[in-house]
Amino acid sequence: EADAVPPWDLPAAVMFESLHAETSRAVDDLTVSTSVGGAVMSQAKHTIALQKTVKSALGSTISQFVREFRSAAVKLDHDKDRLVLVTTSLSSASIKTHLPAFLTRLRSSSAPDNEWNAGNEGERKAAIVLRDHVVCAWRAEAGTDPTNPEITELLRLVRIQILDVDQGGIHEREAKQVLRHSVLADPADADAAWNTLITATGG
């Protein structure tokens, strides 16, 4: 519970209370409920690139984020809720580096509208592609374009998570360490427990 540091810029005191895979939500791969009443909704893509087409992996993910944001019964709160794109280090630099850098600036900026033209060339390109996907998905859902404040409000919820849990990956090793030190009565059961988790969530 409290032995692992919460990811996604969540406050240090936040703990995860439940996991739900393949949910009925628009962002449906995994929902994590937290101790402060928040929800972290994740969409997983093993590899993803900065593609512009609506049917691309990125376009599909952003469309799900927009649908989740607009359809939420209770307005999503950037202090406790998250929309997370989970991928691996096999994804492009635009996804792993440029897009997170832009999103970080946007979240902390006192003038978010200025951030679209800030940063390096890679960040500006990633920001433009992201904005185009948001506008296209919003238009498809609502029949109108989003306002600049609506785009900012949505993107303040978004995080990019790089997670290498393939066999031998660094995060597979970290997960097994947590299992050994904080979860299992017998640390020797870490491999068996990890395989059970992979089988359960992969089915």
GROMACS .gro file of C-alpha atoms in nm:
model
  203
    1GLU     CA    1   0.000   0.000   0.000
    2ALA     CA    2   0.221   0.284   0.124
    3ASP     CA    3   0.557   0.124   0.036
    4ALA     CA    4   0.554   0.234  -0.330
    5VAL     CA    5   0.571   0.598  -0.439
    6PRO     CA    6   0.250   0.701  -0.625
    7PRO     CA    7   0.319   0.774  -0.993
    8TRP     CA    8   0.156   1.033  -1.224
    9ASP     CA    9   0.230   1.329  -0.993
   10LEU     CA   10  -0.022   1.209  -0.737
   11PRO     CA   11   0.031   1.335  -0.379
   12ALA     CA   12   0.264   1.119  -0.168
   13ALA     CA   13  -0.013   1.019   0.076
   14VAL     CA   14  -0.236   0.873  -0.197
   15MET     CA   15  -0.279   0.495  -0.195
   16PHE     CA   16  -0.435   0.267  -0.455
   17GLU     CA   17  -0.751   0.093  -0.337
   18SER     CA   18  -0.874  -0.110  -0.634
   19LEU     CA   19  -0.787  -0.209  -0.990
   20HIS     CA   20  -1.038  -0.272  -1.268
   21ALA     CA   21  -0.926  -0.409  -1.604
   22GLU     CA   22  -1.121  -0.392  -1.933
   23THR     CA   23  -1.383  -0.161  -1.786
   24SER     CA   24  -1.695  -0.011  -1.945
   25ARG     CA   25  -1.544   0.338  -1.938
   26ALA     CA   26  -1.430   0.520  -2.251
   27VAL     CA   27  -1.070   0.473  -2.132
   28ASP     CA   28  -1.109   0.106  -2.065
   29ASP     CA   29  -0.780  -0.082  -2.028
   30LEU     CA   30  -0.727  -0.017  -1.657
   31THR     CA   31  -0.889   0.203  -1.392
   32VAL     CA   32  -0.719   0.252  -1.056
   33SER     CA   33  -0.931   0.391  -0.772
   34THR     CA   34  -0.741   0.588  -0.508
   35SER     CA   35  -0.777   0.668  -0.140
   36VAL     CA   36  -0.877   1.030  -0.214
   37GLY     CA   37  -1.170   0.935  -0.435
   38GLY     CA   38  -0.977   0.979  -0.758
   39ALA     CA   39  -0.956   0.757  -1.063
   40VAL     CA   40  -0.656   0.689  -1.285
   41MET     CA   41  -0.780   0.568  -1.624
   42SER     CA   42  -0.517   0.412  -1.847
   43GLN     CA   43  -0.493   0.310  -2.209
   44ALA     CA   44  -0.203   0.080  -2.296
   45LYS     CA   45  -0.016   0.074  -2.627
   46HIS     CA   46   0.296  -0.141  -2.655
   47THR     CA   47   0.442   0.093  -2.915
   48ILE     CA   48   0.303   0.422  -3.038
   49ALA     CA   49   0.425   0.702  -3.264
   50LEU     CA   50   0.329   1.062  -3.332
   51GLN     CA   51   0.085   0.978  -3.609
   52LYS     CA   52  -0.166   1.229  -3.742
   53THR     CA   53  -0.445   1.003  -3.866
   54VAL     CA   54  -0.764   0.965  -3.664
   55LYS     CA   55  -0.745   0.584  -3.672
   56SER     CA   56  -0.383   0.572  -3.555
   57ALA     CA   57  -0.299   0.443  -3.208
   58LEU     CA   58  -0.246   0.799  -3.088
   59GLY     CA   59  -0.564   0.928  -3.252
   60SER     CA   60  -0.766   0.644  -3.100
   61THR     CA   61  -0.623   0.705  -2.752
   62ILE     CA   62  -0.688   1.080  -2.759
   63SER     CA   63  -1.042   1.013  -2.882
   64GLN     CA   64  -1.098   0.791  -2.577
   65PHE     CA   65  -0.955   1.060  -2.348
   66VAL     CA   66  -1.190   1.320  -2.497
   67ARG     CA   67  -1.490   1.089  -2.463
   68GLU     CA   68  -1.401   1.011  -2.100
   69PHE     CA   69  -1.352   1.379  -2.018
   70ARG     CA   70  -1.681   1.489  -2.174
   71SER     CA   71  -1.895   1.198  -2.052
   72ALA     CA   72  -1.777   1.175  -1.690
   73ALA     CA   73  -2.074   1.178  -1.451
   74VAL     CA   74  -1.861   1.382  -1.211
   75LYS     CA   75  -1.624   1.637  -1.361
   76LEU     CA   76  -1.268   1.504  -1.363
   77ASP     CA   77  -1.039   1.680  -1.115
   78HIS     CA   78  -0.677   1.742  -1.214
   79ASP     CA   79  -0.576   1.721  -0.847
   80LYS     CA   80  -0.681   1.358  -0.812
   81ASP     CA   81  -0.785   1.213  -1.151
   82ARG     CA   82  -0.559   1.111  -1.439
   83LEU     CA   83  -0.584   1.002  -1.802
   84VAL     CA   84  -0.275   0.795  -1.874
   85LEU     CA   85  -0.125   0.666  -2.196
   86VAL     CA   86   0.090   0.369  -2.095
   87THR     CA   87   0.355   0.256  -2.341
   88THR     CA   88   0.708   0.117  -2.353
   89SER     CA   89   1.052   0.252  -2.437
   90LEU     CA   90   1.003   0.109  -2.786
   91SER     CA   91   0.775   0.403  -2.868
   92SER     CA   92   0.903   0.707  -3.057
   93ALA     CA   93   1.096   0.993  -2.896
   94SER     CA   94   0.802   1.222  -2.973
   95ILE     CA   95   0.585   1.015  -2.739
   96LYS     CA   96   0.848   0.942  -2.474
   97THR     CA   97   1.018   1.280  -2.454
   98HIS     CA   98   0.861   1.565  -2.651
   99LEU     CA   99   0.497   1.511  -2.560
  100PRO     CA  100   0.560   1.472  -2.183
  101ALA     CA  101   0.776   1.786  -2.186
  102PHE     CA  102   0.497   1.986  -2.347
  103LEU     CA  103   0.233   1.849  -2.110
  104THR     CA  104   0.449   1.930  -1.807
  105ARG     CA  105   0.487   2.291  -1.921
  106LEU     CA  106   0.118   2.322  -1.994
  107ARG     CA  107   0.020   2.201  -1.648
  108SER     CA  108   0.245   2.444  -1.464
  109SER     CA  109   0.216   2.747  -1.691
  110SER     CA  110   0.037   3.064  -1.584
  111ALA     CA  111  -0.023   3.135  -1.956
  112PRO     CA  112  -0.098   2.791  -2.106
  113ASP     CA  113  -0.200   2.930  -2.445
  114ASN     CA  114   0.160   3.043  -2.495
  115GLU     CA  115   0.302   2.694  -2.445
  116TRP     CA  116   0.191   2.567  -2.786
  117ASN     CA  117   0.466   2.769  -2.951
  118ALA     CA  118   0.729   2.725  -2.679
  119GLY     CA  119   0.989   2.452  -2.634
  120ASN     CA  120   1.203   2.293  -2.901
  121GLU     CA  121   1.095   2.189  -3.249
  122GLY     CA  122   1.007   1.835  -3.142
  123GLU     CA  123   0.789   1.960  -2.858
  124ARG     CA  124   0.608   2.209  -3.080
  125LYS     CA  125   0.541   1.941  -3.342
  126ALA     CA  126   0.411   1.698  -3.078
  127ALA     CA  127   0.188   1.970  -2.932
  128ILE     CA  128   0.035   2.052  -3.271
  129VAL     CA  129  -0.041   1.688  -3.349
  130LEU     CA  130  -0.191   1.641  -3.003
  131ARG     CA  131  -0.409   1.951  -3.037
  132ASP     CA  132  -0.532   1.840  -3.379
  133HIS     CA  133  -0.636   1.503  -3.236
  134VAL     CA  134  -0.819   1.669  -2.946
  135VAL     CA  135  -1.006   1.909  -3.175
  136CYS     CA  136  -1.098   1.633  -3.420
  137ALA     CA  137  -1.223   1.399  -3.146
  138TRP     CA  138  -1.413   1.679  -2.970
  139ARG     CA  139  -1.580   1.782  -3.295
  140ALA     CA  140  -1.685   1.421  -3.356
  141GLU     CA  141  -1.832   1.394  -3.005
  142ALA     CA  142  -1.991   1.737  -2.961
  143GLY     CA  143  -2.034   1.876  -3.311
  144THR     CA  144  -1.836   2.185  -3.209
  145ASP     CA  145  -1.470   2.270  -3.154
  146PRO     CA  146  -1.338   2.287  -2.797
  147THR     CA  147  -1.237   2.621  -2.650
  148ASN     CA  148  -0.876   2.680  -2.548
  149PRO     CA  149  -0.964   2.650  -2.175
  150GLU     CA  150  -1.141   2.318  -2.241
  151ILE     CA  151  -0.835   2.181  -2.422
  152THR     CA  152  -0.610   2.294  -2.136
  153GLU     CA  153  -0.844   2.146  -1.875
  154LEU     CA  154  -0.841   1.812  -2.055
  155LEU     CA  155  -0.465   1.800  -2.110
  156ARG     CA  156  -0.388   1.886  -1.749
  157LEU     CA  157  -0.522   1.539  -1.669
  158VAL     CA  158  -0.301   1.358  -1.921
  159ARG     CA  159   0.021   1.173  -1.837
  160ILE     CA  160   0.253   0.954  -2.046
  161GLN     CA  161   0.378   0.647  -1.856
  162ILE     CA  162   0.675   0.449  -1.988
  163LEU     CA  163   0.647   0.099  -1.848
  164ASP     CA  164   0.888  -0.176  -1.954
  165VAL     CA  165   0.735  -0.490  -1.807
  166ASP     CA  166   0.830  -0.728  -2.086
  167GLN     CA  167   1.050  -1.018  -1.978
  168GLY     CA  168   1.377  -0.877  -1.843
  169GLY     CA  169   1.249  -0.520  -1.851
  170ILE     CA  170   1.350  -0.276  -1.577
  171HIS     CA  171   0.996  -0.232  -1.449
  172GLU     CA  172   0.937  -0.607  -1.438
  173ARG     CA  173   1.235  -0.625  -1.201
  174GLU     CA  174   1.101  -0.334  -0.994
  175ALA     CA  175   0.759  -0.498  -0.966
  176LYS     CA  176   0.913  -0.823  -0.847
  177GLN     CA  177   1.116  -0.632  -0.588
  178VAL     CA  178   0.798  -0.474  -0.450
  179LEU     CA  179   0.634  -0.816  -0.440
  180ARG     CA  180   0.933  -0.960  -0.251
  181HIS     CA  181   0.972  -0.677  -0.001
  182SER     CA  182   0.619  -0.552   0.062
  183VAL     CA  183   0.355  -0.798  -0.055
  184LEU     CA  184   0.444  -1.164  -0.023
  185ALA     CA  185   0.493  -1.363   0.296
  186ASP     CA  186   0.757  -1.569   0.116
  187PRO     CA  187   0.983  -1.360  -0.112
  188ALA     CA  188   1.069  -1.673  -0.309
  189ASP     CA  189   0.715  -1.666  -0.451
  190ALA     CA  190   0.780  -1.342  -0.643
  191ASP     CA  191   0.820  -1.503  -0.986
  192ALA     CA  192   0.510  -1.720  -0.943
  193ALA     CA  193   0.305  -1.425  -0.817
  194TRP     CA  194   0.419  -1.205  -1.106
  195ASN     CA  195   0.328  -1.475  -1.359
  196THR     CA  196  -0.013  -1.509  -1.198
  197LEU     CA  197  -0.072  -1.133  -1.226
  198ILE     CA  198   0.037  -1.129  -1.592
  199THR     CA  199  -0.191  -1.422  -1.673
  200ALA     CA  200  -0.489  -1.267  -1.493
  201THR     CA  201  -0.458  -0.922  -1.650
  202GLY     CA  202  -0.356  -1.048  -1.993
  203GLY     CA  203  -0.657  -1.275  -2.030
   0.00000   0.00000   0.00000
